[in-house]
């Protein structure tokens, strides 16, 4: 007597499946991703290097020019007559802000130009953490580089103009506050550039608006009647930012704290516009 054993398909052992790790999108991981993307670009190293070079080189050139005028006995121009080692050392901020602001635009608008933004938003569907992470990462990098640059520029500049009416030391009242304010200003310029890139989604458009707001608009405001200038000029982004690191102030400029608050307001406005478009329109 034989027994037949039938093995049905359902009783066969199921093939072993490889367990896949579960990955969750967290703020820390988004920050790490944006940090890696920032430093993987050659333009990051080049532009940050240019920003640092502008800060130091133009400050040294301004100090050397001032010292040569003093030594030759030339009559100083009104701006040079009131110059200090601090004002000479931060002379390069006008040029460094362009380098850092342009790089900020590239950080966000560059992804729209290459189409990489679709992959980024697919990995982070909530979208806004991408904007916050890009802004925080690049803002902190710009802040650190700028602060290092202005302190180096001041150390060199103060040595050049030592023994002249412009001489100042690091221990002089308000100097450290002004140097830190200059670094913070340039860091926030980088954040504004990042926001403009996300808002306009165009490298050319973001750079154009950045240059216009920081350099062209103040010149146009100078064509207005004096009473209008006094009421509008102090609240422009560049003028409010300059008051953050100015050593002395008058009735036509804001106090350092007021200038910081105004410039923060412009930064928040740019970020709010970028966040709104990021949420409302497709990549």
PDB file of C-alpha atoms in Angstrom, residues 5-279:
ATOM      1  CA  UNK A   5       1.870  13.067  -0.634  1.00  0.00           C
ATOM      2  CA  UNK A   6       0.839  16.060  -2.685  1.00  0.00           C
ATOM      3  CA  UNK A   7       2.646  19.317  -2.053  1.00  0.00           C
ATOM      4  CA  UNK A   8       0.464  22.189  -2.974  1.00  0.00           C
ATOM      5  CA  UNK A   9       1.816  25.549  -4.113  1.00  0.00           C
ATOM      6  CA  UNK A  10       0.450  27.243  -1.041  1.00  0.00           C
ATOM      7  CA  UNK A  11       2.391  24.932   1.263  1.00  0.00           C
ATOM      8  CA  UNK A  12       5.740  25.642  -0.418  1.00  0.00           C
ATOM      9  CA  UNK A  13       8.051  27.821   1.630  1.00  0.00           C
ATOM     10  CA  UNK A  14       7.995  31.467   0.577  1.00  0.00           C
ATOM     11  CA  UNK A  15      11.261  32.799  -0.822  1.00  0.00           C
ATOM     12  CA  UNK A  16      13.220  34.853   1.636  1.00  0.00           C
ATOM     13  CA  UNK A  17      12.906  38.579   1.119  1.00  0.00           C
ATOM     14  CA  UNK A  18      15.674  41.015   1.895  1.00  0.00           C
ATOM     15  CA  UNK A  19      14.500  43.507   4.444  1.00  0.00           C
ATOM     16  CA  UNK A  20      14.891  47.084   3.222  1.00  0.00           C
ATOM     17  CA  UNK A  21      15.763  49.792   5.706  1.00  0.00           C
ATOM     18  CA  UNK A  22      13.188  52.492   6.114  1.00  0.00           C
ATOM     19  CA  UNK A  23      14.426  55.974   5.369  1.00  0.00           C
ATOM     20  CA  UNK A  24      12.613  58.964   6.798  1.00  0.00           C
ATOM     21  CA  UNK A  25      12.992  62.545   5.666  1.00  0.00           C
ATOM     22  CA  UNK A  26      14.224  64.559   8.629  1.00  0.00           C
ATOM     23  CA  UNK A  27      15.451  68.091   8.957  1.00  0.00           C
ATOM     24  CA  UNK A  28      18.949  66.876   9.791  1.00  0.00           C
ATOM     25  CA  UNK A  29      19.134  64.717   6.679  1.00  0.00           C
ATOM     26  CA  UNK A  30      17.911  67.530   4.458  1.00  0.00           C
ATOM     27  CA  UNK A  31      20.581  69.808   5.940  1.00  0.00           C
ATOM     28  CA  UNK A  32      23.258  67.190   5.300  1.00  0.00           C
ATOM     29  CA  UNK A  33      22.055  66.788   1.734  1.00  0.00           C
ATOM     30  CA  UNK A  34      22.204  70.516   1.046  1.00  0.00           C
ATOM     31  CA  UNK A  35      25.631  70.738   2.708  1.00  0.00           C
ATOM     32  CA  UNK A  36      26.946  67.993   0.414  1.00  0.00           C
ATOM     33  CA  UNK A  37      25.455  69.608  -2.690  1.00  0.00           C
ATOM     34  CA  UNK A  38      26.903  73.019  -1.804  1.00  0.00           C
ATOM     35  CA  UNK A  39      30.476  71.777  -1.438  1.00  0.00           C
ATOM     36  CA  UNK A  40      30.300  69.491  -4.464  1.00  0.00           C
ATOM     37  CA  UNK A  41      30.186  72.510  -6.785  1.00  0.00           C
ATOM     38  CA  UNK A  42      33.406  74.089  -7.975  1.00  0.00           C
ATOM     39  CA  UNK A  43      31.667  77.463  -8.174  1.00  0.00           C
ATOM     40  CA  UNK A  44      31.208  77.386  -4.384  1.00  0.00           C
ATOM     41  CA  UNK A  45      34.940  77.282  -3.717  1.00  0.00           C
ATOM     42  CA  UNK A  46      35.721  79.867  -6.401  1.00  0.00           C
ATOM     43  CA  UNK A  47      33.042  82.374  -5.382  1.00  0.00           C
ATOM     44  CA  UNK A  48      33.695  82.092  -1.655  1.00  0.00           C
ATOM     45  CA  UNK A  49      37.383  82.588  -2.390  1.00  0.00           C
ATOM     46  CA  UNK A  50      36.583  85.695  -4.413  1.00  0.00           C
ATOM     47  CA  UNK A  51      34.396  87.051  -1.616  1.00  0.00           C
ATOM     48  CA  UNK A  52      37.201  86.558   0.899  1.00  0.00           C
ATOM     49  CA  UNK A  53      39.710  88.101  -1.511  1.00  0.00           C
ATOM     50  CA  UNK A  54      37.510  91.141  -2.109  1.00  0.00           C
ATOM     51  CA  UNK A  55      37.129  91.760   1.614  1.00  0.00           C
ATOM     52  CA  UNK A  56      40.840  91.619   2.361  1.00  0.00           C
ATOM     53  CA  UNK A  57      42.322  93.033  -0.850  1.00  0.00           C
ATOM     54  CA  UNK A  58      40.081  96.079  -1.197  1.00  0.00           C
ATOM     55  CA  UNK A  59      40.449  96.916   2.477  1.00  0.00           C
ATOM     56  CA  UNK A  60      44.238  96.786   2.194  1.00  0.00           C
ATOM     57  CA  UNK A  61      44.199  98.851  -1.019  1.00  0.00           C
ATOM     58  CA  UNK A  62      41.998 101.510   0.610  1.00  0.00           C
ATOM     59  CA  UNK A  63      44.305 101.676   3.649  1.00  0.00           C
ATOM     60  CA  UNK A  64      47.432 101.874   1.499  1.00  0.00           C
ATOM     61  CA  UNK A  65      45.912 104.705  -0.558  1.00  0.00           C
ATOM     62  CA  UNK A  66      44.979 106.594   2.603  1.00  0.00           C
ATOM     63  CA  UNK A  67      48.481 106.153   4.055  1.00  0.00           C
ATOM     64  CA  UNK A  68      50.110 107.384   0.844  1.00  0.00           C
ATOM     65  CA  UNK A  69      47.981 110.537   0.946  1.00  0.00           C
ATOM     66  CA  UNK A  70      48.995 111.197   4.538  1.00  0.00           C
ATOM     67  CA  UNK A  71      52.686 110.659   3.826  1.00  0.00           C
ATOM     68  CA  UNK A  72      52.674 112.857   0.723  1.00  0.00           C
ATOM     69  CA  UNK A  73      50.872 115.704   2.469  1.00  0.00           C
ATOM     70  CA  UNK A  74      48.049 115.738  -0.072  1.00  0.00           C
ATOM     71  CA  UNK A  75      44.765 117.350   0.835  1.00  0.00           C
ATOM     72  CA  UNK A  76      42.353 114.591   1.794  1.00  0.00           C
ATOM     73  CA  UNK A  77      38.964 114.273   0.212  1.00  0.00           C
ATOM     74  CA  UNK A  78      35.964 114.712   2.553  1.00  0.00           C
ATOM     75  CA  UNK A  79      35.386 110.943   2.705  1.00  0.00           C
ATOM     76  CA  UNK A  80      39.053 110.243   3.440  1.00  0.00           C
ATOM     77  CA  UNK A  81      39.247 112.962   6.070  1.00  0.00           C
ATOM     78  CA  UNK A  82      36.788 111.081   8.286  1.00  0.00           C
ATOM     79  CA  UNK A  83      38.131 107.619   7.466  1.00  0.00           C
ATOM     80  CA  UNK A  84      39.081 105.170  10.201  1.00  0.00           C
ATOM     81  CA  UNK A  85      40.841 101.841  10.177  1.00  0.00           C
ATOM     82  CA  UNK A  86      37.401 100.242  10.514  1.00  0.00           C
ATOM     83  CA  UNK A  87      35.795 102.067   7.593  1.00  0.00           C
ATOM     84  CA  UNK A  88      38.827 101.294   5.431  1.00  0.00           C
ATOM     85  CA  UNK A  89      38.821  97.604   6.392  1.00  0.00           C
ATOM     86  CA  UNK A  90      35.150  97.121   5.435  1.00  0.00           C
ATOM     87  CA  UNK A  91      35.572  98.949   2.128  1.00  0.00           C
ATOM     88  CA  UNK A  92      35.439  95.606   0.335  1.00  0.00           C
ATOM     89  CA  UNK A  93      31.970  94.680   1.586  1.00  0.00           C
ATOM     90  CA  UNK A  94      30.364  96.365  -1.433  1.00  0.00           C
ATOM     91  CA  UNK A  95      32.230  93.950  -3.698  1.00  0.00           C
ATOM     92  CA  UNK A  96      32.016  90.881  -1.469  1.00  0.00           C
ATOM     93  CA  UNK A  97      28.227  91.213  -1.232  1.00  0.00           C
ATOM     94  CA  UNK A  98      27.981  90.696  -4.981  1.00  0.00           C
ATOM     95  CA  UNK A  99      30.055  87.513  -4.881  1.00  0.00           C
ATOM     96  CA  UNK A 100      28.138  86.032  -1.942  1.00  0.00           C
ATOM     97  CA  UNK A 101      24.742  87.182  -3.201  1.00  0.00           C
ATOM     98  CA  UNK A 102      25.356  85.725  -6.665  1.00  0.00           C
ATOM     99  CA  UNK A 103      26.430  82.412  -5.156  1.00  0.00           C
ATOM    100  CA  UNK A 104      23.244  82.418  -3.071  1.00  0.00           C
ATOM    101  CA  UNK A 105      21.198  82.803  -6.253  1.00  0.00           C
ATOM    102  CA  UNK A 106      23.111  79.936  -7.868  1.00  0.00           C
ATOM    103  CA  UNK A 107      22.435  77.656  -4.884  1.00  0.00           C
ATOM    104  CA  UNK A 108      18.703  77.613  -5.647  1.00  0.00           C
ATOM    105  CA  UNK A 109      18.188  78.884  -9.204  1.00  0.00           C
ATOM    106  CA  UNK A 110      20.981  76.624 -10.444  1.00  0.00           C
ATOM    107  CA  UNK A 111      18.894  73.555  -9.584  1.00  0.00           C
ATOM    108  CA  UNK A 112      15.985  74.917 -11.615  1.00  0.00           C
ATOM    109  CA  UNK A 113      18.301  75.504 -14.581  1.00  0.00           C
ATOM    110  CA  UNK A 114      19.628  71.935 -14.526  1.00  0.00           C
ATOM    111  CA  UNK A 115      16.321  70.279 -13.596  1.00  0.00           C
ATOM    112  CA  UNK A 116      17.814  68.787 -10.431  1.00  0.00           C
ATOM    113  CA  UNK A 117      15.117  70.528  -8.397  1.00  0.00           C
ATOM    114  CA  UNK A 118      12.639  67.818  -9.459  1.00  0.00           C
ATOM    115  CA  UNK A 119      14.745  65.118  -7.831  1.00  0.00           C
ATOM    116  CA  UNK A 120      15.214  67.269  -4.741  1.00  0.00           C
ATOM    117  CA  UNK A 121      11.491  67.886  -4.299  1.00  0.00           C
ATOM    118  CA  UNK A 122      10.691  64.237  -5.003  1.00  0.00           C
ATOM    119  CA  UNK A 123      12.969  63.301  -2.115  1.00  0.00           C
ATOM    120  CA  UNK A 124      11.493  66.021   0.127  1.00  0.00           C
ATOM    121  CA  UNK A 125       7.803  66.294  -0.845  1.00  0.00           C
ATOM    122  CA  UNK A 126       6.991  68.888   1.813  1.00  0.00           C
ATOM    123  CA  UNK A 127       9.214  71.335  -0.136  1.00  0.00           C
ATOM    124  CA  UNK A 128       9.691  74.044   2.478  1.00  0.00           C
ATOM    125  CA  UNK A 129      12.439  72.151   4.366  1.00  0.00           C
ATOM    126  CA  UNK A 130      14.474  72.371   1.154  1.00  0.00           C
ATOM    127  CA  UNK A 131      14.268  76.165   1.144  1.00  0.00           C
ATOM    128  CA  UNK A 132      15.008  76.470   4.866  1.00  0.00           C
ATOM    129  CA  UNK A 133      17.955  74.079   4.628  1.00  0.00           C
ATOM    130  CA  UNK A 134      19.496  75.824   1.623  1.00  0.00           C
ATOM    131  CA  UNK A 135      19.132  79.196   3.317  1.00  0.00           C
ATOM    132  CA  UNK A 136      20.551  78.046   6.656  1.00  0.00           C
ATOM    133  CA  UNK A 137      23.483  76.145   5.165  1.00  0.00           C
ATOM    134  CA  UNK A 138      24.601  78.855   2.790  1.00  0.00           C
ATOM    135  CA  UNK A 139      23.811  81.670   5.216  1.00  0.00           C
ATOM    136  CA  UNK A 140      26.043  80.133   7.886  1.00  0.00           C
ATOM    137  CA  UNK A 141      28.847  79.476   5.396  1.00  0.00           C
ATOM    138  CA  UNK A 142      28.675  83.067   4.124  1.00  0.00           C
ATOM    139  CA  UNK A 143      28.588  84.355   7.715  1.00  0.00           C
ATOM    140  CA  UNK A 144      31.704  82.434   8.742  1.00  0.00           C
ATOM    141  CA  UNK A 145      33.701  83.329   5.628  1.00  0.00           C
ATOM    142  CA  UNK A 146      32.698  87.003   5.854  1.00  0.00           C
ATOM    143  CA  UNK A 147      33.479  87.309   9.547  1.00  0.00           C
ATOM    144  CA  UNK A 148      36.911  85.767   9.056  1.00  0.00           C
ATOM    145  CA  UNK A 149      37.515  88.091   6.112  1.00  0.00           C
ATOM    146  CA  UNK A 150      36.603  91.340   7.872  1.00  0.00           C
ATOM    147  CA  UNK A 151      38.698  90.491  10.935  1.00  0.00           C
ATOM    148  CA  UNK A 152      41.708  89.690   8.752  1.00  0.00           C
ATOM    149  CA  UNK A 153      41.168  92.891   6.788  1.00  0.00           C
ATOM    150  CA  UNK A 154      40.979  94.954   9.967  1.00  0.00           C
ATOM    151  CA  UNK A 155      44.145  93.461  11.432  1.00  0.00           C
ATOM    152  CA  UNK A 156      46.107  94.266   8.276  1.00  0.00           C
ATOM    153  CA  UNK A 157      44.486  97.663   7.753  1.00  0.00           C
ATOM    154  CA  UNK A 158      44.995  98.823  11.332  1.00  0.00           C
ATOM    155  CA  UNK A 159      48.694  98.009  10.988  1.00  0.00           C
ATOM    156  CA  UNK A 160      48.978 100.021   7.760  1.00  0.00           C
ATOM    157  CA  UNK A 161      47.317 103.176   9.130  1.00  0.00           C
ATOM    158  CA  UNK A 162      48.981 102.972  12.553  1.00  0.00           C
ATOM    159  CA  UNK A 163      50.240 106.411  13.567  1.00  0.00           C
ATOM    160  CA  UNK A 164      47.731 108.254  11.365  1.00  0.00           C
ATOM    161  CA  UNK A 165      44.454 109.997  12.351  1.00  0.00           C
ATOM    162  CA  UNK A 166      42.605 106.874  11.164  1.00  0.00           C
ATOM    163  CA  UNK A 167      44.358 104.544  13.614  1.00  0.00           C
ATOM    164  CA  UNK A 168      42.146 102.222  15.655  1.00  0.00           C
ATOM    165  CA  UNK A 169      42.728  99.037  17.610  1.00  0.00           C
ATOM    166  CA  UNK A 170      40.536  95.995  18.097  1.00  0.00           C
ATOM    167  CA  UNK A 171      39.906  97.084  21.685  1.00  0.00           C
ATOM    168  CA  UNK A 172      38.418 100.416  20.621  1.00  0.00           C
ATOM    169  CA  UNK A 173      34.780 100.815  21.589  1.00  0.00           C
ATOM    170  CA  UNK A 174      32.427  99.521  18.902  1.00  0.00           C
ATOM    171  CA  UNK A 175      35.055  97.921  16.650  1.00  0.00           C
ATOM    172  CA  UNK A 176      34.258  94.276  17.425  1.00  0.00           C
ATOM    173  CA  UNK A 177      30.527  94.980  17.195  1.00  0.00           C
ATOM    174  CA  UNK A 178      31.014  96.605  13.779  1.00  0.00           C
ATOM    175  CA  UNK A 179      33.142  93.754  12.445  1.00  0.00           C
ATOM    176  CA  UNK A 180      30.610  91.178  13.595  1.00  0.00           C
ATOM    177  CA  UNK A 181      27.864  93.309  12.065  1.00  0.00           C
ATOM    178  CA  UNK A 182      29.670  93.329   8.715  1.00  0.00           C
ATOM    179  CA  UNK A 183      29.955  89.542   8.771  1.00  0.00           C
ATOM    180  CA  UNK A 184      26.280  89.187   9.683  1.00  0.00           C
ATOM    181  CA  UNK A 185      25.255  91.589   6.936  1.00  0.00           C
ATOM    182  CA  UNK A 186      27.082  89.581   4.278  1.00  0.00           C
ATOM    183  CA  UNK A 187      25.657  86.341   5.653  1.00  0.00           C
ATOM    184  CA  UNK A 188      22.129  87.736   5.310  1.00  0.00           C
ATOM    185  CA  UNK A 189      22.918  88.944   1.787  1.00  0.00           C
ATOM    186  CA  UNK A 190      23.690  85.312   0.958  1.00  0.00           C
ATOM    187  CA  UNK A 191      20.301  84.270   2.387  1.00  0.00           C
ATOM    188  CA  UNK A 192      18.532  86.936   0.319  1.00  0.00           C
ATOM    189  CA  UNK A 193      20.312  85.670  -2.790  1.00  0.00           C
ATOM    190  CA  UNK A 194      19.118  82.143  -1.999  1.00  0.00           C
ATOM    191  CA  UNK A 195      15.557  83.382  -1.583  1.00  0.00           C
ATOM    192  CA  UNK A 196      15.642  85.379  -4.836  1.00  0.00           C
ATOM    193  CA  UNK A 197      16.892  82.329  -6.717  1.00  0.00           C
ATOM    194  CA  UNK A 198      13.982  80.259  -5.402  1.00  0.00           C
ATOM    195  CA  UNK A 199      11.487  83.055  -6.021  1.00  0.00           C
ATOM    196  CA  UNK A 200      12.481  83.905  -9.603  1.00  0.00           C
ATOM    197  CA  UNK A 201      13.852  80.447 -10.569  1.00  0.00           C
ATOM    198  CA  UNK A 202      16.259  82.151 -12.954  1.00  0.00           C
ATOM    199  CA  UNK A 203      19.958  82.790 -12.416  1.00  0.00           C
ATOM    200  CA  UNK A 204      19.947  85.916 -14.592  1.00  0.00           C
ATOM    201  CA  UNK A 205      16.735  87.232 -13.034  1.00  0.00           C
ATOM    202  CA  UNK A 206      17.874  86.606  -9.456  1.00  0.00           C
ATOM    203  CA  UNK A 207      21.239  88.293 -10.004  1.00  0.00           C
ATOM    204  CA  UNK A 208      19.587  91.261 -11.719  1.00  0.00           C
ATOM    205  CA  UNK A 209      17.157  91.862  -8.861  1.00  0.00           C
ATOM    206  CA  UNK A 210      19.940  91.420  -6.296  1.00  0.00           C
ATOM    207  CA  UNK A 211      22.235  93.964  -7.956  1.00  0.00           C
ATOM    208  CA  UNK A 212      19.368  96.393  -8.502  1.00  0.00           C
ATOM    209  CA  UNK A 213      18.189  96.268  -4.884  1.00  0.00           C
ATOM    210  CA  UNK A 214      21.662  96.594  -3.367  1.00  0.00           C
ATOM    211  CA  UNK A 215      23.352  99.018  -5.765  1.00  0.00           C
ATOM    212  CA  UNK A 216      21.041 100.627  -8.332  1.00  0.00           C
ATOM    213  CA  UNK A 217      18.026 101.600  -6.236  1.00  0.00           C
ATOM    214  CA  UNK A 218      20.066 103.705  -3.738  1.00  0.00           C
ATOM    215  CA  UNK A 219      21.452 105.676  -6.676  1.00  0.00           C
ATOM    216  CA  UNK A 220      17.976 106.291  -8.053  1.00  0.00           C
ATOM    217  CA  UNK A 221      16.693 107.397  -4.654  1.00  0.00           C
ATOM    218  CA  UNK A 222      19.388 110.106  -4.622  1.00  0.00           C
ATOM    219  CA  UNK A 223      17.541 111.770  -7.523  1.00  0.00           C
ATOM    220  CA  UNK A 224      14.472 112.362  -5.347  1.00  0.00           C
ATOM    221  CA  UNK A 225      13.903 115.546  -3.305  1.00  0.00           C
ATOM    222  CA  UNK A 226      15.958 115.749  -0.126  1.00  0.00           C
ATOM    223  CA  UNK A 227      12.966 115.303   2.171  1.00  0.00           C
ATOM    224  CA  UNK A 228      12.032 112.095   0.366  1.00  0.00           C
ATOM    225  CA  UNK A 229      15.593 110.837   0.506  1.00  0.00           C
ATOM    226  CA  UNK A 230      15.769 111.319   4.277  1.00  0.00           C
ATOM    227  CA  UNK A 231      12.568 109.323   4.776  1.00  0.00           C
ATOM    228  CA  UNK A 232      13.267 106.483   2.328  1.00  0.00           C
ATOM    229  CA  UNK A 233      17.037 106.041   2.063  1.00  0.00           C
ATOM    230  CA  UNK A 234      17.767 104.701   5.585  1.00  0.00           C
ATOM    231  CA  UNK A 235      15.311 101.826   5.079  1.00  0.00           C
ATOM    232  CA  UNK A 236      16.744 100.534   1.804  1.00  0.00           C
ATOM    233  CA  UNK A 237      18.406  97.116   2.162  1.00  0.00           C
ATOM    234  CA  UNK A 238      21.966  98.274   1.499  1.00  0.00           C
ATOM    235  CA  UNK A 239      21.724 101.394   3.667  1.00  0.00           C
ATOM    236  CA  UNK A 240      20.107  99.528   6.546  1.00  0.00           C
ATOM    237  CA  UNK A 241      22.817  96.895   6.231  1.00  0.00           C
ATOM    238  CA  UNK A 242      25.612  99.475   6.284  1.00  0.00           C
ATOM    239  CA  UNK A 243      24.263 100.918   9.518  1.00  0.00           C
ATOM    240  CA  UNK A 244      24.834  97.485  11.098  1.00  0.00           C
ATOM    241  CA  UNK A 245      28.609  97.895  10.871  1.00  0.00           C
ATOM    242  CA  UNK A 246      29.058 101.668  10.904  1.00  0.00           C
ATOM    243  CA  UNK A 247      31.096 102.935  13.851  1.00  0.00           C
ATOM    244  CA  UNK A 248      29.321 106.300  14.063  1.00  0.00           C
ATOM    245  CA  UNK A 249      25.807 107.361  13.132  1.00  0.00           C
ATOM    246  CA  UNK A 250      23.950 110.594  12.450  1.00  0.00           C
ATOM    247  CA  UNK A 251      20.364 111.707  11.940  1.00  0.00           C
ATOM    248  CA  UNK A 252      20.269 110.334   8.383  1.00  0.00           C
ATOM    249  CA  UNK A 253      21.227 106.752   9.325  1.00  0.00           C
ATOM    250  CA  UNK A 254      19.696 104.073  11.501  1.00  0.00           C
ATOM    251  CA  UNK A 255      21.174 102.778  14.739  1.00  0.00           C
ATOM    252  CA  UNK A 256      22.863  99.354  14.484  1.00  0.00           C
ATOM    253  CA  UNK A 257      19.953  97.524  16.118  1.00  0.00           C
ATOM    254  CA  UNK A 258      17.366  99.312  13.996  1.00  0.00           C
ATOM    255  CA  UNK A 259      19.388  98.620  10.861  1.00  0.00           C
ATOM    256  CA  UNK A 260      19.585  94.940  11.769  1.00  0.00           C
ATOM    257  CA  UNK A 261      15.827  94.724  12.293  1.00  0.00           C
ATOM    258  CA  UNK A 262      15.108  96.451   8.976  1.00  0.00           C
ATOM    259  CA  UNK A 263      17.511  94.225   7.082  1.00  0.00           C
ATOM    260  CA  UNK A 264      16.056  91.142   8.773  1.00  0.00           C
ATOM    261  CA  UNK A 265      12.655  92.361   7.586  1.00  0.00           C
ATOM    262  CA  UNK A 266      13.875  92.455   3.975  1.00  0.00           C
ATOM    263  CA  UNK A 267      15.355  88.972   4.404  1.00  0.00           C
ATOM    264  CA  UNK A 268      12.110  87.558   5.809  1.00  0.00           C
ATOM    265  CA  UNK A 269      10.145  89.209   2.989  1.00  0.00           C
ATOM    266  CA  UNK A 270      12.343  87.567   0.348  1.00  0.00           C
ATOM    267  CA  UNK A 271      12.070  84.173   2.060  1.00  0.00           C
ATOM    268  CA  UNK A 272       8.297  84.516   2.382  1.00  0.00           C
ATOM    269  CA  UNK A 273       7.966  85.206  -1.344  1.00  0.00           C
ATOM    270  CA  UNK A 274      10.163  82.225  -2.174  1.00  0.00           C
ATOM    271  CA  UNK A 275       8.183  79.950   0.172  1.00  0.00           C
ATOM    272  CA  UNK A 276       4.865  81.049  -1.325  1.00  0.00           C
ATOM    273  CA  UNK A 277       5.948  80.309  -4.884  1.00  0.00           C
ATOM    274  CA  UNK A 278       7.566  77.022  -3.896  1.00  0.00           C
ATOM    275  CA  UNK A 279       4.279  75.827  -2.401  1.00  0.00           C
TER     276      UNK A 279
END
